[in-house]
PDB file of C-alpha atoms in Angstrom:
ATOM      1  CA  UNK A  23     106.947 112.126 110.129  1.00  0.00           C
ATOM      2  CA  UNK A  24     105.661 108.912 108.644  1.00  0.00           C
ATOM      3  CA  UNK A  25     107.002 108.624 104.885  1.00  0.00           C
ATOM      4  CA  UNK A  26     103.891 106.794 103.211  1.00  0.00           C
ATOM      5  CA  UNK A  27     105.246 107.679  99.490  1.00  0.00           C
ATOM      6  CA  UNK A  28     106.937 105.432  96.979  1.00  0.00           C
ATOM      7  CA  UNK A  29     109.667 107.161  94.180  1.00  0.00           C
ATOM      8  CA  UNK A  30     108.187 105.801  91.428  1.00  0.00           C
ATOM      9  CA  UNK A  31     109.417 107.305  87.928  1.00  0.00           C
ATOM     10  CA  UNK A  32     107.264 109.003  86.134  1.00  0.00           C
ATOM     11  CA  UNK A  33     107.173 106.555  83.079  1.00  0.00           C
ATOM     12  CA  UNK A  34     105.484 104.216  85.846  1.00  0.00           C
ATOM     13  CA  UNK A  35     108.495 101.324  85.199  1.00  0.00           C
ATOM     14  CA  UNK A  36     110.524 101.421  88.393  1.00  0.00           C
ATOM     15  CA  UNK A  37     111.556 102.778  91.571  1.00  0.00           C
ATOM     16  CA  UNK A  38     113.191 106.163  91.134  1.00  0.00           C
ATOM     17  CA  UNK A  39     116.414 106.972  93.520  1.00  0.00           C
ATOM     18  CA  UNK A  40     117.720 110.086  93.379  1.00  0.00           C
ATOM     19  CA  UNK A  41     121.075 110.574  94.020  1.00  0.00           C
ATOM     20  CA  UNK A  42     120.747 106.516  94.755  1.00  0.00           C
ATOM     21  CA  UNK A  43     118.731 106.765  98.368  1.00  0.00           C
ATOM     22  CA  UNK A  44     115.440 105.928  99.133  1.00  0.00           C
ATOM     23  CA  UNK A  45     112.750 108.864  99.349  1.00  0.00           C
ATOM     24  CA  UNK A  46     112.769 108.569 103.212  1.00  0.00           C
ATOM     25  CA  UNK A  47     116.190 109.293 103.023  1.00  0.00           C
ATOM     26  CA  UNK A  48     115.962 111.969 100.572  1.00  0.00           C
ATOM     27  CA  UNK A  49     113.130 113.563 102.667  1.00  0.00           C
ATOM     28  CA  UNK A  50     115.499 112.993 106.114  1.00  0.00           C
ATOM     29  CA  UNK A  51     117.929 114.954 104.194  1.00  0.00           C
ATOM     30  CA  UNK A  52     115.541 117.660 103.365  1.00  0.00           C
ATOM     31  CA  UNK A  53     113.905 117.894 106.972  1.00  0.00           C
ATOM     32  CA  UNK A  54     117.309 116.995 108.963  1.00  0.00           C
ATOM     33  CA  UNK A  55     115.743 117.970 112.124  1.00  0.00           C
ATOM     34  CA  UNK A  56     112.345 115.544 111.898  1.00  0.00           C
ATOM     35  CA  UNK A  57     112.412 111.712 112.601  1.00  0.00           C
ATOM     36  CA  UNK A  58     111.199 110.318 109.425  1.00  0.00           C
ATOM     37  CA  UNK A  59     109.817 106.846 109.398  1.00  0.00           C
ATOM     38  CA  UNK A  60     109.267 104.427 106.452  1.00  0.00           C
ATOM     39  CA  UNK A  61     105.400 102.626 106.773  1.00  0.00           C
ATOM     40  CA  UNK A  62     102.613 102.213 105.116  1.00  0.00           C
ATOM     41  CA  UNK A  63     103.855 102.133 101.731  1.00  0.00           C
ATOM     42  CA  UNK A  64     104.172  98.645 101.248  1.00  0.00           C
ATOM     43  CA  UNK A  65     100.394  98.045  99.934  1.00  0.00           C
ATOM     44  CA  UNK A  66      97.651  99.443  98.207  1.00  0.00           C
ATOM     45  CA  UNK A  67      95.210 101.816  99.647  1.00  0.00           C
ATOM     46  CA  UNK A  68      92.108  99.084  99.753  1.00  0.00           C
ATOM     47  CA  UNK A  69      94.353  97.246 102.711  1.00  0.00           C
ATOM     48  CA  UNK A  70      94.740  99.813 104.936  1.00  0.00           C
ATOM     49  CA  UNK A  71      90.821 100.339 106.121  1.00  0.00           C
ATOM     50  CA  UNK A  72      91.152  96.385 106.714  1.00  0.00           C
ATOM     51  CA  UNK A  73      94.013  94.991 106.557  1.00  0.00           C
ATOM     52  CA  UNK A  74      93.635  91.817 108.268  1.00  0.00           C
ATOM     53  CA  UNK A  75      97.400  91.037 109.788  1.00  0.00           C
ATOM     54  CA  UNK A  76      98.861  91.375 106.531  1.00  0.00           C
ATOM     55  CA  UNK A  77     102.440  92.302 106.802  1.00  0.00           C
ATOM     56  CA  UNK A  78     103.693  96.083 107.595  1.00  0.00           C
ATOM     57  CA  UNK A  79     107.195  97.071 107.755  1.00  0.00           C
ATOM     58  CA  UNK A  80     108.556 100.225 109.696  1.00  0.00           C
ATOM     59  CA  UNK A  81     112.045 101.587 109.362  1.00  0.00           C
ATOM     60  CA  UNK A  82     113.354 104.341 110.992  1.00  0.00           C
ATOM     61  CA  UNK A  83     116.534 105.520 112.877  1.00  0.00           C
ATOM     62  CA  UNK A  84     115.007 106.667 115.759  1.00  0.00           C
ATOM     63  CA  UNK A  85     114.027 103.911 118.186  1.00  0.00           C
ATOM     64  CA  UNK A  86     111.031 105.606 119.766  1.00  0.00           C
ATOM     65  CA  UNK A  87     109.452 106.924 116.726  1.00  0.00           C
ATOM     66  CA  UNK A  88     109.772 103.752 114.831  1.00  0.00           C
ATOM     67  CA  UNK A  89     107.876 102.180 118.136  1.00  0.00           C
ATOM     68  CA  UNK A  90     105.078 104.949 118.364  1.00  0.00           C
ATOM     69  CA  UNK A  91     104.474 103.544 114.205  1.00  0.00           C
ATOM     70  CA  UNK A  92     104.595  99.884 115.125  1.00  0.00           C
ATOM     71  CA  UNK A  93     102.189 100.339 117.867  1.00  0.00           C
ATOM     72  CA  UNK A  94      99.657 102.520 115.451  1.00  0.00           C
ATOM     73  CA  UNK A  95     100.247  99.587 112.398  1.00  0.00           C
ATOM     74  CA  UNK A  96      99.270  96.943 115.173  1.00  0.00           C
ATOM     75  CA  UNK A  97      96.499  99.211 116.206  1.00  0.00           C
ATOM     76  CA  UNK A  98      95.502  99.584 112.767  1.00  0.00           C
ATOM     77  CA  UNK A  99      95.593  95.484 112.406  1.00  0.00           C
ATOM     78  CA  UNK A 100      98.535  94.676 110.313  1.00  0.00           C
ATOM     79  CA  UNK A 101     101.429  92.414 111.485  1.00  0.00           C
ATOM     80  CA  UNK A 102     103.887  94.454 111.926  1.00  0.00           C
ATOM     81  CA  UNK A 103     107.560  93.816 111.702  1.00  0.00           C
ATOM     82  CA  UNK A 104     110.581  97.365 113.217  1.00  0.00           C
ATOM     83  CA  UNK A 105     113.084  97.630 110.990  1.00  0.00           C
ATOM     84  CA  UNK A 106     116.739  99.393 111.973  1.00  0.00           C
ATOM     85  CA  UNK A 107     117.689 101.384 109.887  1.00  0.00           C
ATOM     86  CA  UNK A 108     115.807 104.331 107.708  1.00  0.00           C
ATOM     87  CA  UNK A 109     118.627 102.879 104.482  1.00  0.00           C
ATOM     88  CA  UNK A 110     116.228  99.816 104.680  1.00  0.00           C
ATOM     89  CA  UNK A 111     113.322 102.153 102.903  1.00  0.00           C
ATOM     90  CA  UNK A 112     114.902 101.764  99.880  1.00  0.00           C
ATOM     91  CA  UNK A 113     114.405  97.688 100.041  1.00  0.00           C
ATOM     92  CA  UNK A 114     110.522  98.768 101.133  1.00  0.00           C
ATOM     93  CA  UNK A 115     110.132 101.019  98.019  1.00  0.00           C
ATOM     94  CA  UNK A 116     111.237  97.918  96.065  1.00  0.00           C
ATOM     95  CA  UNK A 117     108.906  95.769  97.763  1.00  0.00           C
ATOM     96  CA  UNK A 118     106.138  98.331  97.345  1.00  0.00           C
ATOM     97  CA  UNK A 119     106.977  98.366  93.762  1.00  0.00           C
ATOM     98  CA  UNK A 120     106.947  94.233  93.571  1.00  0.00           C
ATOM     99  CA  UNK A 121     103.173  94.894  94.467  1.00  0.00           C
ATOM    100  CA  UNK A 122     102.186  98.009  92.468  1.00  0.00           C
ATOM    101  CA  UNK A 123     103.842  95.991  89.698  1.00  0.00           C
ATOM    102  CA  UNK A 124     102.120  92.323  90.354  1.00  0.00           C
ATOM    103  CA  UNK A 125      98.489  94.397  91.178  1.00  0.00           C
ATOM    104  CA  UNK A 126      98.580  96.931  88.171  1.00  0.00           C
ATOM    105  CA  UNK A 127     100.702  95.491  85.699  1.00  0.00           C
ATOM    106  CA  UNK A 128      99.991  91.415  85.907  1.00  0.00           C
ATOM    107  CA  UNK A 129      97.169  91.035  88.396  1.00  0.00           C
ATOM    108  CA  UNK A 130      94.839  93.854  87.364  1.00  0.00           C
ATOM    109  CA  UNK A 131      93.356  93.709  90.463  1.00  0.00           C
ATOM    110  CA  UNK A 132      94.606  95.355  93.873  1.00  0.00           C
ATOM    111  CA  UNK A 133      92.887  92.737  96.232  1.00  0.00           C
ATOM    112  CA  UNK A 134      95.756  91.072  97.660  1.00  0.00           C
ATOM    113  CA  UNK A 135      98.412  91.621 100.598  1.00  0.00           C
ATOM    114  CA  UNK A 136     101.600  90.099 101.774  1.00  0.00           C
ATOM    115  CA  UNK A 137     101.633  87.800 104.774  1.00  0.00           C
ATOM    116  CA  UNK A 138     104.367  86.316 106.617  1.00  0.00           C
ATOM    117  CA  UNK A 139     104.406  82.773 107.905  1.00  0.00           C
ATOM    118  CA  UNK A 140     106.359  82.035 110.977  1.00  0.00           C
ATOM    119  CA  UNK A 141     106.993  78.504 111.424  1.00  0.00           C
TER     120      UNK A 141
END
């Protein structure tokens, strides 16, 4: 299962983490017997019919599913980076949130994505 949501309180001000997890987590929890992965949350919607190698983190604890995602992302045309670990969803709710924030609440505009330079 491919966790696309972000916990976002409903006064719209910050990520929301019940009982201080990340919603993949909280979903695992719920759905024990399901290999959630963390993706495609990181970015608005308008990147995801083109998004043009911007950056797309996975996280996941099982190995395979988190490859069958990466290869779909890369398919898809982001650059995309496997993360170990579904505990790191929490840090890609926050960075989902460091974009909802800068595109709803500073930019006013949602026509932007994160890129990674590799030197």
């Amino acid at each position: 299962m491919i966790d696309v949501t972000n916990p976002i309180a409903i006064e719209f001000n910050e990520v929301e983490r019940p009982d201080g997890v990340s919603g993949a987590e909280y979903l695992q929890r719920l759905v024990p017997d399901t290999k959630v992965v963390k993706a495609f949350n990181q970015t608005g919607v308008e990147n995801l019919g083109n998004p043009d190698g911007s950056v797309m983190f996975v996280a996941g604890n099982d190995e395979e599913a988190v490859r069958l995602v990466v290869e779909l992302s890369n398919k898809i045309g982001f650059d995309t980076h496997p993360l170990h670990g579904l505990k790191l969803a929490r840090e890609l709710e926050g960075l989902a949130w460091l974009w909802i924030h800068y595109a709803v609440k500073e930019r006013k505009t949602r026509d932007f994505a994160f890129y990674l330079k590799e030197q």
